[in-house]
PDB file of C-alpha atoms in Angstrom:
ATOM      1  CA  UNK A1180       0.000   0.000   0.000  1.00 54.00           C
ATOM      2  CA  UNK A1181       1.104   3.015  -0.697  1.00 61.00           C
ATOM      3  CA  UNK A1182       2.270   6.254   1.391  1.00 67.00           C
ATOM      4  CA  UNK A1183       0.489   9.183   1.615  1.00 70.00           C
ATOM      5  CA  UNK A1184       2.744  11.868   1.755  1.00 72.00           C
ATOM      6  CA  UNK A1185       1.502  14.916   3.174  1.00 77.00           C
ATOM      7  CA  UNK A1186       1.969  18.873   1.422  1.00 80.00           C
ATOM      8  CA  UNK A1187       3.609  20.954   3.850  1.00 83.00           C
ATOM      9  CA  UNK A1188       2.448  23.899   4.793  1.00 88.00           C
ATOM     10  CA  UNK A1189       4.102  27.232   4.052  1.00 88.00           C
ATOM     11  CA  UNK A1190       5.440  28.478   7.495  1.00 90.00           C
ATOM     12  CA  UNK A1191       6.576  32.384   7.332  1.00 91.00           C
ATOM     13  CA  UNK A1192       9.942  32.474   8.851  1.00 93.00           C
ATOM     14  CA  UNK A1193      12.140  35.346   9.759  1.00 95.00           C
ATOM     15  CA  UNK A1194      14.288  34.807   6.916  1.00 95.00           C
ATOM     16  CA  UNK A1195      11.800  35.326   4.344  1.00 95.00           C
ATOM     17  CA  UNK A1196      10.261  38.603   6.366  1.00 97.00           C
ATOM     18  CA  UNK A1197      14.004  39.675   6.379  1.00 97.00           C
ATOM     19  CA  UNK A1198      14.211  39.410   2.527  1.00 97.00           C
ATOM     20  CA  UNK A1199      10.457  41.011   1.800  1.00 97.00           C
ATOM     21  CA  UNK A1200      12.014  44.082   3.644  1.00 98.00           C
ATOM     22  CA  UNK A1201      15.498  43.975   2.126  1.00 98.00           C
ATOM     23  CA  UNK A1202      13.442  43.811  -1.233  1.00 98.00           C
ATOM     24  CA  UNK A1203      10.893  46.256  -0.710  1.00 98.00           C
ATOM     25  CA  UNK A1204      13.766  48.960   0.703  1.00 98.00           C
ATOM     26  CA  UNK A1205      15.763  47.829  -2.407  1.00 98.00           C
ATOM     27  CA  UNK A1206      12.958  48.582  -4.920  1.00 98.00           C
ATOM     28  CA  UNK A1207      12.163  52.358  -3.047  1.00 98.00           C
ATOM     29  CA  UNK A1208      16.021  53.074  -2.504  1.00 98.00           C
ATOM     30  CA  UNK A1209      16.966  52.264  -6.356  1.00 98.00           C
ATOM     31  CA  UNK A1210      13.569  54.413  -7.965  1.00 98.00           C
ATOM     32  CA  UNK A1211      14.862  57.221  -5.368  1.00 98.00           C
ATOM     33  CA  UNK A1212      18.607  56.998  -6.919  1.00 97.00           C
ATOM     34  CA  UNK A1213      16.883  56.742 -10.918  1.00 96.00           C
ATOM     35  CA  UNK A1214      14.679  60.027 -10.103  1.00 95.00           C
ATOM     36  CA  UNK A1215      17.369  61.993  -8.496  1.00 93.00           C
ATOM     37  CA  UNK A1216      20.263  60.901 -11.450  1.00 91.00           C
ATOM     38  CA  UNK A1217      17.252  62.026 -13.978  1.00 87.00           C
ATOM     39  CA  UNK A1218      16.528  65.552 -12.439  1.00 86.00           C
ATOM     40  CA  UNK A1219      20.192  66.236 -11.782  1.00 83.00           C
ATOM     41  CA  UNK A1220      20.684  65.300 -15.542  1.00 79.00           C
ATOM     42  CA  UNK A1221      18.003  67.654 -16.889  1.00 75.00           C
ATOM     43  CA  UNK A1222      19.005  70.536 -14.748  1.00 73.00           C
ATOM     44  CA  UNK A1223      19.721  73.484 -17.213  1.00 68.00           C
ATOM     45  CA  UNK A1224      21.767  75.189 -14.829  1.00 68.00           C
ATOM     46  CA  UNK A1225      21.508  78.864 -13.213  1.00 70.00           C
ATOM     47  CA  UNK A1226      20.375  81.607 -14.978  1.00 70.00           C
ATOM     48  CA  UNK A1227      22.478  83.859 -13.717  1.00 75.00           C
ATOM     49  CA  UNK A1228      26.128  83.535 -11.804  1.00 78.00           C
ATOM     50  CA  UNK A1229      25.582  85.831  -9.327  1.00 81.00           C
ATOM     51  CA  UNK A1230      22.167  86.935  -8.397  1.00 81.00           C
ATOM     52  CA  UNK A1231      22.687  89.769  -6.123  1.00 84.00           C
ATOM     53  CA  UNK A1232      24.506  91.536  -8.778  1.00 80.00           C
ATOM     54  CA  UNK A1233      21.401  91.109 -11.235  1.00 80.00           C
ATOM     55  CA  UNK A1234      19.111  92.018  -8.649  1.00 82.00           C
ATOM     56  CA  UNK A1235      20.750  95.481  -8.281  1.00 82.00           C
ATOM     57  CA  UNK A1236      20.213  96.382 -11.974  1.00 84.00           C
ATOM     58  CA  UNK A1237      16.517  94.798 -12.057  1.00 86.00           C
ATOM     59  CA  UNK A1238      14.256  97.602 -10.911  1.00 85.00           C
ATOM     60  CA  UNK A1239      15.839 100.229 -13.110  1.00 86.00           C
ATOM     61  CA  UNK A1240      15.690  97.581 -16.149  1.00 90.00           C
ATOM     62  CA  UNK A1241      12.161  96.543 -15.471  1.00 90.00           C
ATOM     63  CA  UNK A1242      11.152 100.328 -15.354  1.00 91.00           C
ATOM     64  CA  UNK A1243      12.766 101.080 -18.701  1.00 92.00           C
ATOM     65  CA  UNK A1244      11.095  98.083 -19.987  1.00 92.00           C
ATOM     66  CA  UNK A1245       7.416  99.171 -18.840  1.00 94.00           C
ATOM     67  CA  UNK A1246       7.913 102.200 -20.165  1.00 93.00           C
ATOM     68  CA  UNK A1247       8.529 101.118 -23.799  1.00 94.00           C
ATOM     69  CA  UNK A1248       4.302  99.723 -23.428  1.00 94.00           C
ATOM     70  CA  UNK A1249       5.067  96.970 -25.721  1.00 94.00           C
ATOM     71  CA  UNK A1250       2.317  94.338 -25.957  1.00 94.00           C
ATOM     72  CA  UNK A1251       3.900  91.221 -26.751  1.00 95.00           C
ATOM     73  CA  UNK A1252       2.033  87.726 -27.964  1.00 95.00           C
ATOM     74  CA  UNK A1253       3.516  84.839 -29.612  1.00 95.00           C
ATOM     75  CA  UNK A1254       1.244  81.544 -31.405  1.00 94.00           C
ATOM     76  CA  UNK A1255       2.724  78.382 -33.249  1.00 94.00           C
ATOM     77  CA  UNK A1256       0.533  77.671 -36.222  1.00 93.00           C
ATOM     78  CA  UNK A1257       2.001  74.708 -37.833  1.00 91.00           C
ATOM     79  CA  UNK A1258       5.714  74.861 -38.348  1.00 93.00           C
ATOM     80  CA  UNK A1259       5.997  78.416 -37.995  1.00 94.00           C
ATOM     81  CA  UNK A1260       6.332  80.972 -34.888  1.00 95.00           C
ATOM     82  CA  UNK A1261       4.334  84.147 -35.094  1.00 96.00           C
ATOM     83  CA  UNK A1262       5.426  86.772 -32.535  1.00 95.00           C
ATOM     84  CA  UNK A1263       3.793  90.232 -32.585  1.00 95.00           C
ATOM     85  CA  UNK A1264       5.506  93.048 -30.751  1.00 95.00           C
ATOM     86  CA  UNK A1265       2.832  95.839 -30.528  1.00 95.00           C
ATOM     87  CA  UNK A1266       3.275  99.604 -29.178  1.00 94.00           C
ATOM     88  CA  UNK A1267       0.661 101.312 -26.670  1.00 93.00           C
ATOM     89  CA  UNK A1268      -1.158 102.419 -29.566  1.00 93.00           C
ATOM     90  CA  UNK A1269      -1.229  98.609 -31.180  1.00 92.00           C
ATOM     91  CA  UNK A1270       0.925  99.471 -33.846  1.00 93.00           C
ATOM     92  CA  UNK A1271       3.497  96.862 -34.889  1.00 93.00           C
ATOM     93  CA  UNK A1272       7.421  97.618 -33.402  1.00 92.00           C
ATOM     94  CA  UNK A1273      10.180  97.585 -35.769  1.00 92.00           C
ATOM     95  CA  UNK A1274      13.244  96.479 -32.953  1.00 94.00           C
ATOM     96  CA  UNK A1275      16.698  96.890 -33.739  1.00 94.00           C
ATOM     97  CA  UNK A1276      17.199  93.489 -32.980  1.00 94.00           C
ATOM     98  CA  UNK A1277      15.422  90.267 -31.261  1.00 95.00           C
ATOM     99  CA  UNK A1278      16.737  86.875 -29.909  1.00 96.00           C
ATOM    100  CA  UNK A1279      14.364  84.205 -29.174  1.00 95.00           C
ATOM    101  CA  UNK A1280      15.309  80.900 -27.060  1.00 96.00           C
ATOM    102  CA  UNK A1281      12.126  78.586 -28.001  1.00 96.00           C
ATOM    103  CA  UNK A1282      12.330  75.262 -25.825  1.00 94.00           C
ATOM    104  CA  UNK A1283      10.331  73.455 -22.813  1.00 91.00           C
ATOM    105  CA  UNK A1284      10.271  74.400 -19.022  1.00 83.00           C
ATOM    106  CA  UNK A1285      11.045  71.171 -18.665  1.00 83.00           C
ATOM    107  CA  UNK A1286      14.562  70.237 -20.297  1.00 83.00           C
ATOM    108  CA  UNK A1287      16.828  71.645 -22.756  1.00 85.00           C
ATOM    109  CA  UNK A1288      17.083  68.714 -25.474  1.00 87.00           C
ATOM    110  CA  UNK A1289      14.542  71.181 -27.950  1.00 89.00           C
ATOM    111  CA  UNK A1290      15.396  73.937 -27.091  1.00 92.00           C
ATOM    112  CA  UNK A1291      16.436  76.127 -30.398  1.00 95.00           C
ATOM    113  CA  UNK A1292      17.443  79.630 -31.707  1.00 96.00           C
ATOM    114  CA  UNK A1293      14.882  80.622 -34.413  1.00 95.00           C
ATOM    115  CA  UNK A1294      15.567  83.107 -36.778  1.00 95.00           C
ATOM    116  CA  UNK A1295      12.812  85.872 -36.719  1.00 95.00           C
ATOM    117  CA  UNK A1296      11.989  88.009 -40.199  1.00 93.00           C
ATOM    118  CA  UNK A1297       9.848  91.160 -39.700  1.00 93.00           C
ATOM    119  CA  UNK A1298       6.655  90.406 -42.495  1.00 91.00           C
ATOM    120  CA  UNK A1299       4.845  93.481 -44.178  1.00 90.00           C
ATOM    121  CA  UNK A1300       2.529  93.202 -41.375  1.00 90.00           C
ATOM    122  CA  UNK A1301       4.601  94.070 -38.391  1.00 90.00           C
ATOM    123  CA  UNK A1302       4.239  90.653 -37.122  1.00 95.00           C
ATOM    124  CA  UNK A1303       7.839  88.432 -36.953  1.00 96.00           C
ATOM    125  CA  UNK A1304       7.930  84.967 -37.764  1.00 95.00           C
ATOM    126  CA  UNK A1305      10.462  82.100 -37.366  1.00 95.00           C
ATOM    127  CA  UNK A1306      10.522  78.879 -39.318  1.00 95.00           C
ATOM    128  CA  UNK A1307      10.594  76.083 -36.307  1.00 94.00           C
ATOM    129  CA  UNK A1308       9.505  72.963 -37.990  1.00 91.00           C
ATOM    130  CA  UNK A1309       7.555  70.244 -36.482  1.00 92.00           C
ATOM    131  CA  UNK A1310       7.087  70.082 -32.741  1.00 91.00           C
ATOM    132  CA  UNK A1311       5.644  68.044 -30.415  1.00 89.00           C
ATOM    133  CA  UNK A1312       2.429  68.879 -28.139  1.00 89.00           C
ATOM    134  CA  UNK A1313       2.578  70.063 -24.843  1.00 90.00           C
ATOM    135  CA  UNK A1314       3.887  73.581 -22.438  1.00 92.00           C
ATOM    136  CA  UNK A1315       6.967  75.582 -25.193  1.00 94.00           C
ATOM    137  CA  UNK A1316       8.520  78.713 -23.488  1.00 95.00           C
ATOM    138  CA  UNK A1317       9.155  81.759 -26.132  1.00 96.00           C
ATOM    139  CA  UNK A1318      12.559  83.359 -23.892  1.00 96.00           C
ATOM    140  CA  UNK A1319      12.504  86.803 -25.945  1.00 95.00           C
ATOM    141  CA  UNK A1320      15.207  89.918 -26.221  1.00 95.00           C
ATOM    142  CA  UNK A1321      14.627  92.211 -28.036  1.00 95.00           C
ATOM    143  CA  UNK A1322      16.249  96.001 -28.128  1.00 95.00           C
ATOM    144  CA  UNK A1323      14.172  98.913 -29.093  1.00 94.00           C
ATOM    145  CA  UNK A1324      15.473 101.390 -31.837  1.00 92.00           C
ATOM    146  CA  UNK A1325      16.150 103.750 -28.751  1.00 93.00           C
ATOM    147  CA  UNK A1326      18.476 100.605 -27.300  1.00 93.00           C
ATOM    148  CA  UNK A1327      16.078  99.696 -24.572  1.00 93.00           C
ATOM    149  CA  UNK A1328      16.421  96.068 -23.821  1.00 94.00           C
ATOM    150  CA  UNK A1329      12.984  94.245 -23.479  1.00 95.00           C
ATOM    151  CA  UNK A1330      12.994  90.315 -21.917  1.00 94.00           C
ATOM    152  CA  UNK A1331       9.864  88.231 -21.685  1.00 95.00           C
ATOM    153  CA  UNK A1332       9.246  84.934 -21.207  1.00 96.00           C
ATOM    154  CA  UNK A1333       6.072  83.938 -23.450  1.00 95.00           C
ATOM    155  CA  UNK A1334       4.527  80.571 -22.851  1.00 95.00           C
ATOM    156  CA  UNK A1335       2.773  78.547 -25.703  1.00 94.00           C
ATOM    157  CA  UNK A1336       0.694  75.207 -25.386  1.00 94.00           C
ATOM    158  CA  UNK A1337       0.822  73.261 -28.198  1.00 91.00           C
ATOM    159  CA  UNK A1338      -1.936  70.538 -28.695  1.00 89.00           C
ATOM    160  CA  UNK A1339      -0.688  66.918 -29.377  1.00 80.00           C
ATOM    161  CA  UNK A1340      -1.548  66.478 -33.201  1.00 68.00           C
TER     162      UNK A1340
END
């Protein structure tokens, strides 16, 4: 006749607790060092290398800049950026030159330089080919004919295609 062997039972010893933990800490402890490596990595940096020097010329540059009354509004239709510069009485500027930084908040992999052209309507516009949905920041300078600088940052939300 044959044996019956019995199954046994499972027993929960403090080795096994002692790994669940080790595991579990593991798991938390290497997601903590991935997040940390991946927002050190898509740090742009400071803006500025010393801020209490900036500060000091702020107020008198912010002034100068408010006084200009520019009106400034920037739209991506397709692959091209449209940024209208208006004065107080919502005429188009003519500046004496502009710089524009267009990227995301976010990280600096898209960021790019596009080259603005003033059209017969007053309006500028950049060739910045296709781009993905989501939050772009417009980082404009521009200098007025009179050699006021003017700095905005314009945000744009792009709608996944």
């Amino acid at each position: 006749m044959a044996e019956k062997t019995e199954k046994k039972e499972f027993e929960l010893t403090g080795k096994h607790v002692l790994a669940i933990v080790v595991t579990a800490f593991s798991v938390i402890i290497g997601v903590n060092v991935f997040m940390a490596y991946s927002a050190v990595g898509t740090f742009p940096g400071l803006e500025t290398k010393n801020s209490y020097v900036a500060s000091q010329k702020f107020d008198a540059q912010r002034t100068a800049q408010e006084a200009l009354g520019w009106d400034v509004a920037a739209r991506i239709e397709g692959e091209t950026l449209f940024l209208d510069i208006k004065d107080v009485n919502g005429d188009a500027v003519t500046v004496a030159s502009l710089y524009g930084l267009l990227g995301r908040a976010t990280h600096v992999n898209e960021d790019q330089e596009p080259a603005f052209s003033q059209s017969s309507t007053g309006v500028y516009t950049a060739q910045v080919g296709k781009l993905g949905g989501g939050n772009w920041n417009l980082r404009m300078n521009a200098v007025a004919e009179d050699g006021t600088s003017f700095q905005q940052r314009i945000p744009i939300f792009l709608k996944a295609n």
